[in-house]
Amino acid sequence: MKPAPFTYARPADWPAALALLAEGARPVAGGQSLGPMLNLRLALPERVADLRHLPGYAGVSMQGETVRIGAGTTHAAIEDGVVPGRLGEILAGVARRIAYRPVRNRGTIGGSFAHADPAADWCAVLPALPGHAIALGPEGERRIPLAEFVLGVFETALRGDELLRAIELSALPPATHFGHWKFCRKPGEFSKATACVLATPGAAPTAVLAALDAAPLVIADASALLADPTAEAARLVATLALEDPWRAALARTALRHAAEAAR
Amino acid sequence: MTSLLLNGAATQVAAAPETRLSAALRDECGLTGTKVGCDAGDCGACTVLLDGAQVCACLVPLAQAEGRAVTTVEGLAATPQGAALQAAFHSHGAAQCGICTPGMLMAATELLAATPNPDEAQVQAALGGVLCRCTGYRAIIKAVLTLSTAAPPPPGAVGDSIPRLDGLPKLDGSERFGADDAPADALWLRPIRSPHAHARFSIGDASHLPARLLTAADIPGRNGFGIYPDIKDQAVFAEGLARYRGDCVAALVGERAAVEAVRWEDLPITWQELPPLTAATAPGAAPLHPRWPDNILTTGRLRSGETAPPAAHTAQGQWTTGFVEHAYIEPEAGWAERHGDTIHVHGCTQAPYMDRDEVAAVLGIPLDNVRIIPSACGGGFGGKLDVSFQPMVAVAAWLTGRPVRAVWSRGESLASSTKRHPASIHATAACDAAGRLTSFEFTADYDTGAYASWGPTVAGRVPVHCMGPYRVPYVRSQARAVLTNNPPSGAFRGFGVPQAAIAQEMLWDQLADATGLDRLEFRVLNALREGDTTNTGQHLRHSVGLVECLEALRPHWHTLRAQRRTTGRLRGGVGVACMWYGIGNTGMPNPSTMRLTLAPDGRLTFHNGAVDIGQGSTTVLAQIAAEALGLPVSALHMVLYDTALTADAGKTSASRQTFVSGRAAQAAGAALRGEILRRANAGPDARLTLSDGTLRVNNEPLRLDTTLEGTGSYDPPTVPLDADGQGIPYATYGFAAQLAALEVDLDLGTIHLQKIVAAHDVGRAINPLLVRGQVEGGIAQGIGLALMEEYLPGRTENLHDYLIPTIGDVPDIETILIEAREPLGPFGAKGIGEPALVPTAPAILSAIRDATGATLRRVPALPHRVLEAIRGH
């Protein structure tokens, strides 16, 4: 199969990219999600705007206790340790388990987050972390709390005229505990249930349950889950009223395992 | 214009910026070593290095490679490490069909650049994005880990593990598969397929389209094909009624851009969806084809023994299996060209002579006017026995006078190609108090889908094999092939036997437990031995190595069982299963002919019409022919499979090439040797040498004024089965037993395989390296059947929803070769292609039962099914 015909643009700078967006172009970064959708004709955009080469799109910078990760930073770069400290360790552990190395070499944290596939790893982890998604629109940058970014399946808080520019995260103390668990039938497969629990000293623990065919469930205070993973996982999953008992069992298991690993 | 540093050279590529890098490399730069298997980032066949990092070239727009270094398999040999990697792949047998090899090599190159001495886990992680369907990955891991070529290969006598003779082009990207080669001016053909499982359709005026729309009305000859001479029930282009999702109703032919630009909604086709046949055998069900009013294509039966001996224990159960896809990494591809009143068809196939017959009939021309020239075949496993693109491109080329090519997309390949038959089995078995089997009764319906394909073969093989390689005094078995609106089920490594083996072996486990016998010893007790008579009434005089297989497994059995965890969340289990498999067609002729020539200039040529689809027949047959002739393999020039140049060696199926074509090759070698010795007036033990164009017999040069020829033919002696399944269906049988050790996660229902030990009686291993490759690859497919593969039409038409084992899913495999010589076989050899797969799934299910006490009734054993079985136990 070949993609249906579309035109391809490489904007020279961010204003040009935003202008293309305003004209209805579909942004692409690493292309590891949009690429297959184009090739299989599941996505039929008239025009695609390539962001990958834009200045400052990839890369990590530190401003005090804040880490700014360019949206175009690849999973592989994160896996290989581009983010420093305990936060970097946690992110590297997540990145390492995304699909396969060729996908990680191209796929980007921002592209994945903005695409908002419910099974995507960053959608299952970033909402648990303290920080913001930095949206770039015609009026400049806008900060969206990470927990409020993914709104549904392939749906985010980005407005139609905005691009995801970066992820800003707070550095984490070395004693931070993190549990991350996902279920794949074979290595590299799309997850059928993902959960993570973040326990930062001095702050309320947070948790995310994802790969639900819906927006991720963000738990702003996961103290009860950490205290009694089995019971609280069951209670939380019951509130979702999942139809498929197997998926419900997986979701409970994911939360429980993530919580146990974060204790 | 995009500038790349392509394999070290500054290169300008004129393609549009959004062109996939894979397409730019292949179509613009002519570098077809980068393969395309899915266009979705699932298979990894197109893996190349972009600035040293492995990427799926199908997911990189050309513009993103601007100014970057792109390295493809063609650039690998230029670096010492690349050359070493290629050599290691060659000597370890890490490339079989070769279609995934470029991707594997590129992924390994990235790994080794950063990690020169990786461990196994690192290799698995780095190569995890590239799928292989042939090797079972173990040889690939070994090659990357050792990066050495070990000792220099032996000369190639029978029994020598020489690397495959056709191996080098698979490593440097120069091998030409079905999509790699076609005239530049070829038109493109794009099939139009039914999106419905069952629908009437009509095709209106297509003159507005920018390409020609071929339909049934354009077929010059017979609009039908099928495996059996009297069943040509599948139309090249369906006539008003589509019987499965994927049924071809028409094809667009024209310039590539025009054909590809046509959108679905532009096609002048109106569909009237019909309810698909679900309960095909229910009374009053509408017939799918008028010819089979009850939707039963064929029924195979076997009756053996008048009354069952008294039994102390009985066991019974029902099992169901799903559709399984061959998932060769090379989708169907090829091209055709008309030369006057002759048509040439190039492309991937397992059965060139059958293709020739089909194409001739579809065009309505004599057989001699069709030439089939197989390309390299990127995996087949039975799925490339039926024609696919061949009649379509032939018709298009015939009518247009232009060369016409076609390449199936992955989704199209999945939707349209044949599948392993889903089986619904009920079986009952009994044994006496000592554990000796007394009876076995088996009935099964095999869903043969919308067209016959190999359905009759499955219905024929299953009743003969379903009791397994055991002494059973009383057997009643029946298998029906049932027509439905599902994809046509065809040939897939084992022809229905792997499904049946699941039921048979699970019953043995139950009976062993009931009698208090060790499960392995239960099988030893009941195993067929030389001198026994099978349930078809065949006396097995030779080459029954099953007991030796089981005895070879016994120490592993005890060790693995002693090691398994019996408490906690991860529960260990060890399973055992056996199989037998008749080599060649079932009670039907399947001759092969091979030919050797020696020209006056000393050129020795082996004309070999047996298609090597990756399994290694080109190498094995050459070893046999050379040994029979008395010259080294290196003396042979090859003329390989081309219906105009080689004699009919039948199809590459039924595990027959080593045995049947091997016997023909042996006879050809012996015949040429006889000619030579006669001319030299030398005795039978004379020593031949060939160097510098001169043949010497006992060191005396032999001058030739004419080309000498040795031709050998072989057709295994069989007796057709009667209505009760009595006869001699096969001249010989392969036997095997396998152990599987695994752990079951009691919380998740997931299975972690730890080890498989496989003992196979192959008669004689002509080339142990290649035999082991077949065993490991067959086991990987058995793992897929047991644990993950289930094709659901419309839902798993890609390789991320249809899962096949990755490099992380295949455990350590230990292969033990048993050589119970078969006097009929070439130097004692039998076959191995299908036997490798058959015992794996039942051994895995046996191990799950050992670990949990639960009997799985349905495969694949997906986690939720495992949990259900455990909780229902």
Short mmCIF file of C-alpha atoms in Angstrom, two decimals, chain B residues 160-332:
data_model
loop_
_atom_site.label_atom_id
_atom_site.label_comp_id
_atom_site.label_asym_id
_atom_site.label_seq_id
_atom_site.Cartn_x
_atom_site.Cartn_y
_atom_site.Cartn_z
CA ASP B 160 28.60 -32.24 6.32
CA SER B 161 27.27 -28.99 7.76
CA ILE B 162 28.17 -26.70 4.90
CA PRO B 163 26.71 -23.20 4.70
CA ARG B 164 23.98 -22.90 2.13
CA LEU B 165 25.30 -22.72 -1.41
CA ASP B 166 22.84 -19.96 -2.31
CA GLY B 167 23.59 -18.03 0.86
CA LEU B 168 25.88 -15.18 -0.11
CA PRO B 169 23.38 -13.12 -2.16
CA LYS B 170 21.06 -13.17 0.86
CA LEU B 171 23.73 -11.37 2.90
CA ASP B 172 24.83 -8.57 0.60
CA GLY B 173 21.43 -7.47 -0.66
CA SER B 174 21.89 -8.85 -4.16
CA GLU B 175 19.27 -11.61 -3.87
CA ARG B 176 16.27 -10.88 -6.07
CA PHE B 177 12.88 -11.58 -4.52
CA GLY B 178 9.51 -11.16 -6.19
CA ALA B 179 9.36 -7.39 -5.74
CA ASP B 180 13.00 -6.72 -6.56
CA ASP B 181 13.07 -7.22 -10.27
CA ALA B 182 10.87 -6.14 -13.12
CA PRO B 183 11.34 -4.24 -16.37
CA ALA B 184 11.39 -0.49 -15.84
CA ASP B 185 8.46 -0.03 -18.20
CA ALA B 186 6.24 -2.59 -16.48
CA LEU B 187 2.66 -1.60 -15.83
CA TRP B 188 1.33 -2.07 -12.31
CA LEU B 189 -1.53 -4.28 -11.35
CA ARG B 190 -3.58 -3.61 -8.25
CA PRO B 191 -6.21 -6.16 -7.30
CA ILE B 192 -9.61 -5.00 -6.13
CA ARG B 193 -10.87 -7.21 -3.33
CA SER B 194 -14.13 -7.70 -1.58
CA PRO B 195 -14.38 -5.88 1.75
CA HIS B 196 -17.23 -8.24 2.66
CA ALA B 197 -17.19 -11.88 3.62
CA HIS B 198 -20.15 -12.55 1.37
CA ALA B 199 -21.59 -10.16 -1.16
CA ARG B 200 -23.09 -9.87 -4.58
CA PHE B 201 -21.53 -7.19 -6.67
CA SER B 202 -21.80 -5.61 -10.05
CA ILE B 203 -19.20 -3.65 -11.92
CA GLY B 204 -20.30 -0.67 -13.95
CA ASP B 205 -18.62 1.47 -16.55
CA ALA B 206 -14.95 1.97 -15.67
CA SER B 207 -14.02 4.24 -18.56
CA HIS B 208 -13.58 7.24 -16.25
CA LEU B 209 -10.70 5.55 -14.43
CA PRO B 210 -7.12 6.44 -15.36
CA ALA B 211 -6.30 2.71 -15.58
CA ARG B 212 -7.85 -0.34 -17.15
CA LEU B 213 -10.15 -2.39 -14.94
CA LEU B 214 -9.77 -6.09 -15.66
CA THR B 215 -12.70 -8.31 -14.71
CA ALA B 216 -13.87 -11.86 -15.22
CA ALA B 217 -14.95 -10.96 -18.74
CA ASP B 218 -11.31 -10.35 -19.67
CA ILE B 219 -10.06 -13.83 -18.83
CA PRO B 220 -9.15 -15.48 -22.15
CA GLY B 221 -9.34 -19.06 -20.86
CA ARG B 222 -10.71 -20.70 -17.75
CA ASN B 223 -11.62 -18.27 -14.97
CA GLY B 224 -10.77 -20.67 -12.23
CA PHE B 225 -7.86 -22.22 -10.38
CA GLY B 226 -7.38 -24.71 -7.62
CA ILE B 227 -4.99 -27.35 -6.38
CA TYR B 228 -6.92 -30.38 -7.55
CA PRO B 229 -7.24 -31.11 -11.27
CA ASP B 230 -10.99 -31.53 -10.93
CA ILE B 231 -11.61 -28.60 -8.55
CA LYS B 232 -10.95 -25.22 -10.14
CA ASP B 233 -13.42 -23.43 -7.92
CA GLN B 234 -11.59 -20.18 -7.18
CA ALA B 235 -11.97 -17.51 -9.83
CA VAL B 236 -9.12 -15.24 -10.82
CA PHE B 237 -11.77 -12.49 -10.78
CA ALA B 238 -15.00 -13.47 -9.05
CA GLU B 239 -18.15 -13.36 -11.13
CA GLY B 240 -20.84 -11.41 -9.33
CA LEU B 241 -20.40 -13.14 -5.98
CA ALA B 242 -17.59 -12.62 -3.48
CA ARG B 243 -17.24 -15.48 -1.03
CA TYR B 244 -14.72 -14.10 1.45
CA ARG B 245 -13.24 -10.84 2.62
CA GLY B 246 -10.29 -10.54 0.26
CA ASP B 247 -11.85 -12.36 -2.71
CA CYS B 248 -10.53 -10.69 -5.84
CA VAL B 249 -13.22 -9.22 -8.07
CA ALA B 250 -11.18 -7.11 -10.52
CA ALA B 251 -7.78 -5.50 -11.00
CA LEU B 252 -6.57 -2.10 -12.06
CA VAL B 253 -3.79 -2.14 -14.63
CA GLY B 254 -1.91 0.90 -15.80
CA GLU B 255 0.94 3.24 -15.03
CA ARG B 256 1.93 2.98 -11.41
CA ALA B 257 0.97 6.49 -10.34
CA ALA B 258 -2.41 6.23 -12.05
CA VAL B 259 -3.19 2.85 -10.52
CA GLU B 260 -2.14 3.89 -7.04
CA ALA B 261 -4.04 7.16 -7.13
CA VAL B 262 -7.42 5.48 -7.69
CA ARG B 263 -9.46 5.78 -4.52
CA TRP B 264 -11.84 3.07 -3.39
CA GLU B 265 -14.85 5.33 -3.85
CA ASP B 266 -13.88 5.95 -7.49
CA LEU B 267 -14.45 2.30 -8.38
CA PRO B 268 -17.69 1.57 -10.24
CA ILE B 269 -18.59 -1.39 -8.07
CA THR B 270 -21.85 -1.77 -6.19
CA TRP B 271 -22.04 -4.26 -3.37
CA GLN B 272 -24.99 -6.07 -1.93
CA GLU B 273 -23.83 -7.55 1.33
CA LEU B 274 -25.11 -11.03 2.16
CA PRO B 275 -25.08 -12.70 5.54
CA PRO B 276 -21.95 -14.81 5.83
CA LEU B 277 -22.43 -18.52 6.31
CA THR B 278 -21.71 -19.23 9.94
CA ALA B 279 -23.24 -22.64 10.64
CA ALA B 280 -22.26 -24.21 7.35
CA THR B 281 -23.20 -27.76 8.27
CA ALA B 282 -26.55 -26.91 9.86
CA PRO B 283 -29.48 -28.58 8.09
CA GLY B 284 -30.84 -26.31 5.40
CA ALA B 285 -27.77 -24.06 5.25
CA ALA B 286 -27.44 -22.44 1.85
CA PRO B 287 -24.66 -23.97 -0.23
CA LEU B 288 -21.61 -21.81 -0.82
CA HIS B 289 -20.98 -23.56 -4.13
CA PRO B 290 -23.70 -25.52 -5.99
CA ARG B 291 -21.27 -28.40 -6.35
CA TRP B 292 -21.23 -29.09 -2.61
CA PRO B 293 -24.86 -28.77 -1.50
CA ASP B 294 -24.12 -29.61 2.14
CA ASN B 295 -20.99 -27.39 2.24
CA ILE B 296 -18.86 -30.42 2.96
CA LEU B 297 -15.94 -30.40 0.58
CA THR B 298 -14.57 -33.81 1.51
CA THR B 299 -14.59 -36.29 4.33
CA GLY B 300 -11.58 -38.43 5.15
CA ARG B 301 -12.01 -41.59 7.23
CA LEU B 302 -10.06 -44.37 8.78
CA ARG B 303 -11.34 -47.60 10.34
CA SER B 304 -8.88 -49.95 11.91
CA GLY B 305 -9.58 -52.89 14.23
CA GLU B 306 -12.93 -54.59 14.58
CA THR B 307 -13.38 -54.28 18.33
CA ALA B 308 -11.48 -52.41 20.96
CA PRO B 309 -9.69 -54.45 23.64
CA PRO B 310 -11.01 -54.01 27.17
CA ALA B 311 -10.01 -50.66 28.63
CA ALA B 312 -9.29 -49.61 32.19
CA HIS B 313 -9.16 -45.85 31.62
CA THR B 314 -10.73 -43.51 29.13
CA ALA B 315 -10.15 -39.87 28.37
CA GLN B 316 -11.96 -37.55 26.05
CA GLY B 317 -12.09 -33.91 25.12
CA GLN B 318 -12.82 -31.20 22.63
CA TRP B 319 -10.32 -28.80 21.18
CA THR B 320 -10.56 -25.84 18.83
CA THR B 321 -7.87 -23.98 16.94
CA GLY B 322 -8.00 -20.72 14.99
CA PHE B 323 -6.90 -19.51 11.60
CA VAL B 324 -3.13 -19.19 11.42
CA GLU B 325 -1.39 -17.02 8.86
CA HIS B 326 1.86 -18.05 7.18
CA ALA B 327 3.21 -14.52 7.65
CA TYR B 328 6.13 -14.98 5.31
CA ILE B 329 7.97 -11.69 5.51
CA GLU B 330 7.89 -11.32 1.72
CA PRO B 331 4.37 -10.52 0.51
CA GLU B 332 3.38 -12.08 -2.81
#
